[in-house]
XYZ file of C-alpha atoms in Angstrom:
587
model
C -8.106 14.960 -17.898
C -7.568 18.605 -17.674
C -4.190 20.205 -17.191
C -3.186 23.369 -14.920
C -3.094 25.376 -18.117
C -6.692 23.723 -19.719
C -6.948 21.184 -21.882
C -4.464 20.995 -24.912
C -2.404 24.166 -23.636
C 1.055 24.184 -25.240
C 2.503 25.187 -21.655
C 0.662 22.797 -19.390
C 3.084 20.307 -19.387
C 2.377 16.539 -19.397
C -1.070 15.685 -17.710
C -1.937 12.591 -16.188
C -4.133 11.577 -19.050
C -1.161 12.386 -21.873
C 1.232 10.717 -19.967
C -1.215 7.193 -19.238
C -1.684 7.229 -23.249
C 2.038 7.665 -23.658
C 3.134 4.915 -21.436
C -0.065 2.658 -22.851
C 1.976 3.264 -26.548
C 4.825 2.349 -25.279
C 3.613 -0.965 -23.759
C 1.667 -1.494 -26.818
C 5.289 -0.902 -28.881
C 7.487 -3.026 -26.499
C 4.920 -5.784 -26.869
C 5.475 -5.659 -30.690
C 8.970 -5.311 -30.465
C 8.940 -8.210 -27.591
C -8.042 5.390 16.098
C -9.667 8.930 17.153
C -8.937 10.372 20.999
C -12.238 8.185 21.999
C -10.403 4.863 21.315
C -12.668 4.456 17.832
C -9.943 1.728 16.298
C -10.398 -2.571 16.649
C -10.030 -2.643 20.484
C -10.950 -5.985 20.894
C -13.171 -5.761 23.645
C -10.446 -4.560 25.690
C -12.005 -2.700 28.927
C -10.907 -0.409 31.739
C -8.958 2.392 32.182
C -5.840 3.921 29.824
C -2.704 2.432 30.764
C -0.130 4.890 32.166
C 1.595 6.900 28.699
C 5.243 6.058 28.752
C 7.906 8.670 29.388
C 9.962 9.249 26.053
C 13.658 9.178 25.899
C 15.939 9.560 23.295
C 15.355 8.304 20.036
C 18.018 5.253 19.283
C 19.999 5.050 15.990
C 17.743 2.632 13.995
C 14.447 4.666 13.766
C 15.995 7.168 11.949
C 14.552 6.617 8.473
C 17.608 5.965 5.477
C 18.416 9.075 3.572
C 21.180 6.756 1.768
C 20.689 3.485 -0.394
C 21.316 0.465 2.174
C 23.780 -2.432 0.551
C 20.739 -4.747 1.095
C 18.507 -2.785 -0.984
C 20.509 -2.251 -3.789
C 21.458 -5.884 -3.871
C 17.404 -6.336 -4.074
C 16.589 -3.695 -7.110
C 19.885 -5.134 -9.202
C 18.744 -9.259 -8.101
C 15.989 -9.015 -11.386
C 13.370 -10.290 -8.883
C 11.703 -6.149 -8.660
C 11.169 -5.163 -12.381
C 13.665 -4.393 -14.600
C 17.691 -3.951 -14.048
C 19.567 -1.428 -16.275
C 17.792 1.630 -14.989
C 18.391 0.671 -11.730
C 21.699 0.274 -11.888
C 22.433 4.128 -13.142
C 20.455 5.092 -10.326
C 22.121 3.397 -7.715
C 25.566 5.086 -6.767
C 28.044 6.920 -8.273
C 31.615 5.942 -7.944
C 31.783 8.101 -4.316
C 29.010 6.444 -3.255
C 26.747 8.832 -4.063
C 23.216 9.540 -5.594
C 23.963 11.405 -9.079
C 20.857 10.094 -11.577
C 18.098 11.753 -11.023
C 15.268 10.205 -13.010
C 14.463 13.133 -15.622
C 10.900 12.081 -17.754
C 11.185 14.932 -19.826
C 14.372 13.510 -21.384
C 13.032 9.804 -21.602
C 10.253 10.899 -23.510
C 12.282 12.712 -25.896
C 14.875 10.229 -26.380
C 12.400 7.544 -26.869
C 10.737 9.844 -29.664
C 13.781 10.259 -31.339
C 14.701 6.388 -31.351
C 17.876 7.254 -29.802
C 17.438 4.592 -27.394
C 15.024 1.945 -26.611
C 12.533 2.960 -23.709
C 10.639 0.352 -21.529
C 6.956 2.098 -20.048
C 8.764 1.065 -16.557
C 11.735 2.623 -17.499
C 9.434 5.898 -17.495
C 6.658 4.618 -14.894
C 9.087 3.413 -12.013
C 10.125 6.773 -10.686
C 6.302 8.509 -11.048
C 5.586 8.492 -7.106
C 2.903 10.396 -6.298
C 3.978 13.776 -5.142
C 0.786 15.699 -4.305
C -0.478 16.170 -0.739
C -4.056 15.383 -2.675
C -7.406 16.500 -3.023
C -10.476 15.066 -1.219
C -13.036 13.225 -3.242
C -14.897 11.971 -0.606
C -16.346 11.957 3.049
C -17.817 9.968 5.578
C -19.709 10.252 9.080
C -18.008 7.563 10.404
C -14.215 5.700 10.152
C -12.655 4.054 6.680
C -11.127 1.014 7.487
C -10.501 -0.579 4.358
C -10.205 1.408 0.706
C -8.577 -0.372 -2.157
C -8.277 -0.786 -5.605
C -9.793 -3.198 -7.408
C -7.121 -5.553 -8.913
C -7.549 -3.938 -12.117
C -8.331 -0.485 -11.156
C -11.235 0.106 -12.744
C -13.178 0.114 -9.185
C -11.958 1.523 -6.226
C -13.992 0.745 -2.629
C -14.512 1.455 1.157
C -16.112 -0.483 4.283
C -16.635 1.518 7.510
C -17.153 1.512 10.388
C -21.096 2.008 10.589
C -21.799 -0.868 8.278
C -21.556 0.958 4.723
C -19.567 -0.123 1.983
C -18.965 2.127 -1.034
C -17.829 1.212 -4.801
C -17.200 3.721 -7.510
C -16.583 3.508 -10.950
C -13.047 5.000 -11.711
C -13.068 4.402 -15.485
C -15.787 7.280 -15.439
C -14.266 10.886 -16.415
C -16.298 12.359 -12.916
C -13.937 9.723 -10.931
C -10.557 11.825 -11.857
C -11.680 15.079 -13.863
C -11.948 18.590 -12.638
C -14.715 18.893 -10.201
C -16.803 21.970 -8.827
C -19.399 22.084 -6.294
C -22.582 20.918 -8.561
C -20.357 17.590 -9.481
C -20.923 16.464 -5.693
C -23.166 13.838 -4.593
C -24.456 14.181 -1.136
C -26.318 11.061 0.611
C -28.653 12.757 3.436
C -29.411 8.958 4.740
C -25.955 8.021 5.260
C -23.744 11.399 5.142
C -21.749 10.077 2.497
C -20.314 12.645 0.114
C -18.304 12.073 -3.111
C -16.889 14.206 -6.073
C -16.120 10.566 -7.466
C -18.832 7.779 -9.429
C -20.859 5.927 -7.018
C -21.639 2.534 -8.721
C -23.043 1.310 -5.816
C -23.785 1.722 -1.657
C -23.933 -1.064 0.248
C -25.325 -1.316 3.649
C -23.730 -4.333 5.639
C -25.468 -7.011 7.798
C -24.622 -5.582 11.420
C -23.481 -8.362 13.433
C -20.580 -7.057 15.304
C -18.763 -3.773 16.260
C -17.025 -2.667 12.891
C -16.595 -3.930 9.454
C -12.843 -4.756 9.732
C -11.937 -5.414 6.025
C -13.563 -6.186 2.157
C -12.304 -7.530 -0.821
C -13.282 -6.888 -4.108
C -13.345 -10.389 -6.448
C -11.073 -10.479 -9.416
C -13.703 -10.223 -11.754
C -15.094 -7.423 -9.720
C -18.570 -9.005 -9.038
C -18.606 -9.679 -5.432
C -17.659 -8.205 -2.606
C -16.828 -9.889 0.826
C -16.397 -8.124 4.188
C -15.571 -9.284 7.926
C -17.442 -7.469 11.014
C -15.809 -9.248 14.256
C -17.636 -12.156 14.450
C -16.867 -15.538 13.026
C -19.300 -15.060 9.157
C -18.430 -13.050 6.707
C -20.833 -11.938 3.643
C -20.607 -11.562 0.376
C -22.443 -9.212 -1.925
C -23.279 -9.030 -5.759
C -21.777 -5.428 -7.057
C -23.240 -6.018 -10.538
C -26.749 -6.123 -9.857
C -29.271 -3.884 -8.142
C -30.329 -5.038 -4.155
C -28.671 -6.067 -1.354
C -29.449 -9.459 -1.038
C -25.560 -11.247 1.156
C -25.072 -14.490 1.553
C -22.893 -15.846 4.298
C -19.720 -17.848 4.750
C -19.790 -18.932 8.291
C -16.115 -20.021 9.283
C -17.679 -21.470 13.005
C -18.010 -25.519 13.852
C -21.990 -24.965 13.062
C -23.763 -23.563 10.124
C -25.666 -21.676 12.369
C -24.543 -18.668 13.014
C -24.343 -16.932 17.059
C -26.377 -14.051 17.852
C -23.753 -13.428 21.150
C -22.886 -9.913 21.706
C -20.093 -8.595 19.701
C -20.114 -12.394 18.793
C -18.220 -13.494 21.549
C -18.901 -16.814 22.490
C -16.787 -20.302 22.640
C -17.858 -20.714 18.777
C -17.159 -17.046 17.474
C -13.872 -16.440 15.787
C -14.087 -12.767 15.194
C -12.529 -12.580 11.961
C -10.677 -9.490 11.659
C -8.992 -10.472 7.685
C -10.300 -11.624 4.780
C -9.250 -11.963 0.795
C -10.484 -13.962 -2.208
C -8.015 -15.935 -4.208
C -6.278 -15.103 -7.417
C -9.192 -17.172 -9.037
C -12.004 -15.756 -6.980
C -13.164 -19.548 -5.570
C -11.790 -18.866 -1.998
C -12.015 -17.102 0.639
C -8.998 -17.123 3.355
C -9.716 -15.557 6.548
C -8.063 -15.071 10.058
C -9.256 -14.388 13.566
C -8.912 -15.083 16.936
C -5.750 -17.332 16.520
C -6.684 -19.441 14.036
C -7.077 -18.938 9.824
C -9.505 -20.754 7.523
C -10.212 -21.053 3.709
C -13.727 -21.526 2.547
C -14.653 -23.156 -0.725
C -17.493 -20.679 -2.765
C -17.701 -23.902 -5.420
C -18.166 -26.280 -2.642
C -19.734 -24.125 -0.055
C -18.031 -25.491 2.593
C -14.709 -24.918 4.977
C -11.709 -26.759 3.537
C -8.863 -25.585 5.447
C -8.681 -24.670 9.420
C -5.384 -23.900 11.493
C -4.833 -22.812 14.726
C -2.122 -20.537 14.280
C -1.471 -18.812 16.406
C -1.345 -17.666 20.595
C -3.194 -14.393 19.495
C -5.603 -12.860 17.643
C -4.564 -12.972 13.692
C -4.613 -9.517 12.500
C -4.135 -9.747 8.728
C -3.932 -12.747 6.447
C -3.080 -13.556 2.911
C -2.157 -15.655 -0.275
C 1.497 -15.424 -1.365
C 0.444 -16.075 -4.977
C -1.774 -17.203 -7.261
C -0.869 -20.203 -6.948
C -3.478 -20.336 -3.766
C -1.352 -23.544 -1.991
C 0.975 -20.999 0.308
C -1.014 -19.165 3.214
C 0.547 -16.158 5.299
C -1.184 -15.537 8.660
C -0.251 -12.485 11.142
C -0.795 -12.201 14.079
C -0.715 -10.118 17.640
C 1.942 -12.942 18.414
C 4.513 -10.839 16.420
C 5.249 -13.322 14.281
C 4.213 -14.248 10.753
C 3.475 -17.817 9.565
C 3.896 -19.352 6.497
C 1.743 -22.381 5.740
C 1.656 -24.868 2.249
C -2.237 -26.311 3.201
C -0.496 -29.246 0.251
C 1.187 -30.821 3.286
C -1.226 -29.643 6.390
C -2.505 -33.367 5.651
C 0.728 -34.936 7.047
C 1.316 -32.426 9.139
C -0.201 -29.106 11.111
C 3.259 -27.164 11.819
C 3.894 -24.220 9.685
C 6.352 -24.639 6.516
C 8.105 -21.685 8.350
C 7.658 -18.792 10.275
C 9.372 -15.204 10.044
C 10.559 -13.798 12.750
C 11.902 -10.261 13.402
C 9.141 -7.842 14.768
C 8.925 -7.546 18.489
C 5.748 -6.553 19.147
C 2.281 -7.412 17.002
C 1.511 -7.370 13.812
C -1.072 -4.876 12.436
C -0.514 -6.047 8.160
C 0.875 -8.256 6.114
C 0.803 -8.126 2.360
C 2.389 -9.978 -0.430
C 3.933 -9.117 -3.912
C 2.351 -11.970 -5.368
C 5.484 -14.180 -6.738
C 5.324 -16.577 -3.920
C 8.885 -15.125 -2.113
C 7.776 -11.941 -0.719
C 6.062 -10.175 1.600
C 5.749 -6.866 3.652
C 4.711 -6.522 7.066
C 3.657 -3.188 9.346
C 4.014 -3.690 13.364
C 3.705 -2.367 16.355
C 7.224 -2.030 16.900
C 6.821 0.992 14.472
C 8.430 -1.137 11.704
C 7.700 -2.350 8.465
C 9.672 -5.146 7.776
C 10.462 -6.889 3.833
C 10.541 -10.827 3.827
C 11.973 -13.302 1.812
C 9.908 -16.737 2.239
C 13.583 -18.581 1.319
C 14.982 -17.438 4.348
C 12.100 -17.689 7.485
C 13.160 -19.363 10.094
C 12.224 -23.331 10.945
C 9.013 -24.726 13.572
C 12.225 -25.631 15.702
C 13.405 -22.476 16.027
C 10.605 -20.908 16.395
C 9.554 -23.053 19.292
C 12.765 -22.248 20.906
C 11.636 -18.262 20.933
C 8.176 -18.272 20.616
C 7.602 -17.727 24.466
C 9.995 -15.309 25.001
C 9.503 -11.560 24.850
C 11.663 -8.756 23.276
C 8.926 -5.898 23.294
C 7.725 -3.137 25.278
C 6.610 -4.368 29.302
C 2.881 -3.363 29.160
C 2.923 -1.506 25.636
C -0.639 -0.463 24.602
C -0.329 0.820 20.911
C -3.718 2.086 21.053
C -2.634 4.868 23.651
C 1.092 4.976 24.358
C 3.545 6.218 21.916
C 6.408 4.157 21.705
C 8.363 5.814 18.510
C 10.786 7.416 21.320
C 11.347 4.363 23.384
C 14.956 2.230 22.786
C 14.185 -0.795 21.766
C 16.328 -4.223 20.702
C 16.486 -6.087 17.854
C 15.160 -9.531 17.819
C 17.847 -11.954 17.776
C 16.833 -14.047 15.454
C 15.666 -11.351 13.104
C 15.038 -13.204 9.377
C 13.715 -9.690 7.875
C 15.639 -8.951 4.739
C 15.229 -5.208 4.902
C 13.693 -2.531 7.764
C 11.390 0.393 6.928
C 10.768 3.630 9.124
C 9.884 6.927 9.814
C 5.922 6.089 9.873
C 3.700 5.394 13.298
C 1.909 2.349 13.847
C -0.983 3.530 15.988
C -4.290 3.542 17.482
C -5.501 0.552 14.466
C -4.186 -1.737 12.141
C -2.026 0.659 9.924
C -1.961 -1.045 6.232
C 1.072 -1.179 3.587
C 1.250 -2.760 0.364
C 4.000 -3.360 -2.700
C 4.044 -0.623 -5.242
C 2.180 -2.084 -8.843
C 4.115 -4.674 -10.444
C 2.936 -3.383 -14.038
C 4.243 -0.230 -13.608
C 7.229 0.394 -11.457
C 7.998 -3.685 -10.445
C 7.086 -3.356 -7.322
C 10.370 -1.135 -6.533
C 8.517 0.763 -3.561
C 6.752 -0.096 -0.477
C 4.192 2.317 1.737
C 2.035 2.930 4.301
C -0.712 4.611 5.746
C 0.566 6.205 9.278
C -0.714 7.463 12.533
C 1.034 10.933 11.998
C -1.299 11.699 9.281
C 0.911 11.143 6.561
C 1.776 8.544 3.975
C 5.268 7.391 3.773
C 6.950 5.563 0.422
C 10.062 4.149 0.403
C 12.550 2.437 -1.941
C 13.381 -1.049 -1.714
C 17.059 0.304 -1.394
C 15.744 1.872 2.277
C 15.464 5.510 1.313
C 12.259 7.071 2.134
C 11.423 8.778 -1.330
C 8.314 10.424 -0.389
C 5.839 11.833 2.288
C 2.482 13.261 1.568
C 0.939 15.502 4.370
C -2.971 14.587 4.792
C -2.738 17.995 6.608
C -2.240 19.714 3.364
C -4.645 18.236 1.488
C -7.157 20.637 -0.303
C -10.679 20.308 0.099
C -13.237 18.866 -1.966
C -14.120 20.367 -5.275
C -11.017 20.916 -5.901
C -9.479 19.275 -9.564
C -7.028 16.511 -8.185
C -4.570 17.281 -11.667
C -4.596 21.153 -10.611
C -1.362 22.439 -9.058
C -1.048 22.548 -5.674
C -3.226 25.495 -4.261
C -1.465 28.077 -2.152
C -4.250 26.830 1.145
C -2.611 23.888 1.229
C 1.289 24.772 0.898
C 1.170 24.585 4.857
C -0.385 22.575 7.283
C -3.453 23.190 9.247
C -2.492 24.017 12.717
C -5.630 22.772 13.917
C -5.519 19.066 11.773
C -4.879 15.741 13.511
C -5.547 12.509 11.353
C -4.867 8.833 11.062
C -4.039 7.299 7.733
C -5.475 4.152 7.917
C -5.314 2.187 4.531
C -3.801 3.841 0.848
C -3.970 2.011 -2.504
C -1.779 2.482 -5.861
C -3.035 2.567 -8.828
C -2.407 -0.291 -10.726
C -1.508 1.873 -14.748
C -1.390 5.307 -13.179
C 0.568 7.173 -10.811
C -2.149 7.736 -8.290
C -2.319 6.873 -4.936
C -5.969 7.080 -2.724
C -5.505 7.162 1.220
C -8.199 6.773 3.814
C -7.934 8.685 6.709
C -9.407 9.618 10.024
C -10.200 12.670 11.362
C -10.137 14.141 14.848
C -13.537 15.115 14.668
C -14.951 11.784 14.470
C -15.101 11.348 10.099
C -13.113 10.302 7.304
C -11.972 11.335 4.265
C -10.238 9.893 0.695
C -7.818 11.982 -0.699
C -6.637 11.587 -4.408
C -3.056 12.195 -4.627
C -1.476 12.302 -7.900
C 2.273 12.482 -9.789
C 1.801 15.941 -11.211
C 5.740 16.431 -13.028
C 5.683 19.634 -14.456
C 2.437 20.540 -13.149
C 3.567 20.656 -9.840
C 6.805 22.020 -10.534
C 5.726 24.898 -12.468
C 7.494 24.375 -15.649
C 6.566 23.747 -19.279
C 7.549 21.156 -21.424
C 9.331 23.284 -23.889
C 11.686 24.496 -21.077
C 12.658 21.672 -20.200
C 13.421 19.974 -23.706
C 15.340 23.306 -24.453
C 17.472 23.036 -21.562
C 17.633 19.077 -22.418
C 19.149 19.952 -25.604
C 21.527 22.694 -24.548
C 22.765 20.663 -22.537
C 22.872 17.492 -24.873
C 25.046 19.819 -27.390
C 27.146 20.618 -24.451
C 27.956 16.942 -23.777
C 28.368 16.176 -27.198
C 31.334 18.510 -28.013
C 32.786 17.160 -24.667
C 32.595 13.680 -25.743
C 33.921 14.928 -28.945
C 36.885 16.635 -27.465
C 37.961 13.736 -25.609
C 37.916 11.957 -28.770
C 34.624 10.221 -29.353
C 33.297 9.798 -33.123
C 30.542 8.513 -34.494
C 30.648 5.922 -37.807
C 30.385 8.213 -41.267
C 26.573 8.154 -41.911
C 24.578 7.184 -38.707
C 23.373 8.512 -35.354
C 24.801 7.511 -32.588
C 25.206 8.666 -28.837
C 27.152 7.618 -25.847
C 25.414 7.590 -22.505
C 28.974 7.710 -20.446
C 28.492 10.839 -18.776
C 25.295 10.376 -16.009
C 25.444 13.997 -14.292
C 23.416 14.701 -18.032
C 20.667 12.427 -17.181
């Protein structure tokens, strides 16, 4: 990819492609070494006029987001369990409690080059957030309710909301190079424009009001999506056509024609994901959640879950035995379908947010999970500590929300609000709104920063990243984003160092980059479209400096240290190289 200064510029400073080949060496050499204002979000049928907007008071204590590391957190990042330890520990606290590391790539790149230390790539890759308020790359007539990654990364896709579904080819230089006008690809049929690879358009089998969600395989071949009724299809993305086949989750293979697919046999599936091994499909709707055998071709596993509509489901590993269901219920159930034979309670339930739930999302190890809900939380879980069927029954009837909250219209962020007492949440996120639709989050890649952040989408128009210690380490304004055409590595342009007076948005769904530190959000606009925004870790870029600045300064101020150290009475063995990392204000 191109730098700000053009490609192979001594001053440029580390670009995004230099720095992906960099930490690819270095994983290579460790191996060796060992809604809009018309109500356009999932409404459920719901009918009749706005309920009244609630008058805001103060805002309590607890939505303030952290600007501090929380005790919890920092027990989390230092537990092994989040990628790995040492680094985290310098950049925990100092001895007055303090913040005093600040990650500084320049230097780990130069130490690591001079073998004065050994350098893991997540020792490098764990502090590149994305810091850019992005570029568009591409546009749609209609709302984005889903856009992902594909597990590998080498795909990234859409569904929305008039029945189109969009894949593109990210290992193609057009998906992340520097664009200009004649690199755009306008669709006049569908009003779909890109700057990025299309590999292919799909145009989904209308059978209810939206395509809620899709799901690339792991092998990247098919694609599944749910549209509100109680069948979901899935799609070849290899091979030319359109030819779906459908998974019907009902009692009958036949599949109801009912408007909006309401009927007594409709289970208006709102989630759906393949397994780790690409044989199943779990889904959730309407209270209950199902698994559907591809090799079989039949529905193996069917649970009614829950008193409300299941917004979000998922596998908590590989594994594919543990199901997590979410629901409008508030709570989040945890079921092992290896003992649903003996028994149709759930292995345990999690209990903390008080009012739905719009996501739920797991880091894949089987222990935890993230959740987003209307209580305008999003809350981290430990499966070792949810709470039992028997105390769940003892609360599950009870409410600790909002009397006649309505997230789709009333803003609740200013309203005081009470912690569930039998909260089972090991750590609280905020700062973001949950609003108008099913807001998304997700862990933070596992490969490259151990899955030490979480984020979201929000209904402020921004995306919001956080720590696992509680600090909120980064917003990016969708406001400020720079239009299309636009190269995404480019500094910042001076149009978008403020934001547009006249912007309003919705941040639906955002996706990480699984090698790279990239992040691509979906959002709505107020006018009634969307757009996906690249967002990238520029470093220097961004900054404004050059490389050779900073590894000047670096070694100033590594002389400086040294004939401290030396002072205070440090020496080295006669004959070898050696340096003492005791001082952290030089990192």
């Amino acid at each position: 990819m191109a730098s700000a200064g053009g490609q192979g510029s001594p001053a440029s400073g580390l670009s995004l492609h230099q720095l992906s080949r960099l930490l690819t060496l270095f994983r290579s050499d460790a191996a060796g070494n060992n809604a809009d204002e018309d109500n356009d979000e999932e409404d459920e049928g719901t009918t009749g006029r706005r309920p009244r907007r609630a008058p805001r008071t103060q805002p309590s204590w607890w939505m303030t987001p952290h600007a501090e590391p929380q005790p919890k957190g920092l027990q989390l990042l230092h537990g092994g369990e989040f990628g790995r330890i040492s680094p985290k520990e310098k950049s925990s606290t100092s001895a007055h409690g303090t913040n005093k590391y600040v990650k500084n790539v320049s230097r780990t790149l130069l130490d690591r080059r001079m073998r004065i230390r050994p350098t893991a790539s997540e020792d490098i890759s764990e502090s590149l957030v994305p810091n850019s308020h992005g570029t568009i790359v591409a546009s749609y007539p209609a709302n984005v309710y889903c856009g992902q990654f594909s597990t590998d990364s080498s795909f990234y896709y859409v569904c929305c909301k008039d029945f189109n579904l969009h894949l593109y080819d990210m290992t193609s230089p057009r998906s992340y190079g520097k664009h200009n006008m004649m690199d755009i690809m306008y669709d006049a049929t569908t009003g779909h424009r890109t700057s990025m690879k299309v590999m292919k358009s799909i145009r989904g089998i209308a059978e209810g009001w939206t395509i809620t969600d899709s799901h690339l395989s792991p092998d990247n071949e098919h694609m599944i999506y749910s549209s509100m009724n109680s069948t979901v299809f899935m799609v070849k993305t290899m091979e030319m056509g359109n030819q779906q086949k459908p998974i019907c989750f009902s009692e009958t293979r036949a599949r109801s024609h009912s408007l909006w697919g309401w009927d007594d046999d409709s289970y208006c599936i709102w989630s759906c994901r393949f397994s780790a091994d690409g044989n199943e499909v779990i889904a959730g709707g309407r209270g209950k959640i199902f698994v559907y055998d591809l090799i079989a071709d039949r529905r193996t596993v069917k649970i009614s879950a829950h008193q409300d509509d299941v917004n979000s489901c998922c596998w908590a590993d590989s594994g594919s035995n543990v199901l997590i269901s979410a629901s409008d219920d508030t709570f989040i159930k945890v079921w092992d379908r290896r003992s649903l034979g003996s028994s149709t309670r759930p292995s345990g339930v999690l209990i903390g947010h008080t009012e739905g739930i719009t996501n739920v999302s797991a880091k894949g190890d089987g222990r935890y999970v993230i959740s987003n809900g209307k209580d305008q939380a999003l809350r981290l879980w430990d499966l070792r500590k949810m709470r039992s069927d028997d105390e769940y029954q003892k609360v599950k009837t009870k409410t600790y929300g909002l009397e006649d909250f309505d997230y789709r219209y009333q803003d609740d962020r200013w309203q005081p609000k009470e912690a569930h007492p039998k909260d089972c949440s090991v750590m609280t996120y905020r700062g973001h709104s949950v609003m108008r639709t099913l807001i998304r989050c997700h862990f933070s890649p596992a490969e490259t920063t151990g899955g030490a952040y979480v984020y979201s989408g929000s209904s402020d128009g921004r995306i919001h990243i956080w720590s696992l210690d509680g600090r909120r380490v980064q917003v990016l304004d969708r406001s400020r984003t720079a239009p299309m055409g636009v190269d995404p590595s480019a500094p910042d342009p001076a149009s978008s160092a403020s934001p547009s007076a006249n912007f309003s948005s919705c941040v639906r769904d955002v996706s990480w980059h699984s090698r790279e530190p990239v992040l691509m959000s979906a959002a709505w606009s107020a006018r009634g479209h969307s757009t996906v925004a690249r967002h990238e870790w520029k470093g220097l870029n961004k900054m404004g400096g050059k490389l050779e600045d900073w590894v000047a300064k670096q070694q100033a101020e590594s002389m400086e240290s040294e004939a401290r150290r030396n002072t205070r009475g440090f020496r080295n063995l006669p004959g070898s190289f050696h340096r003492t990392f005791d001082d952290e204000e030089d990192y």
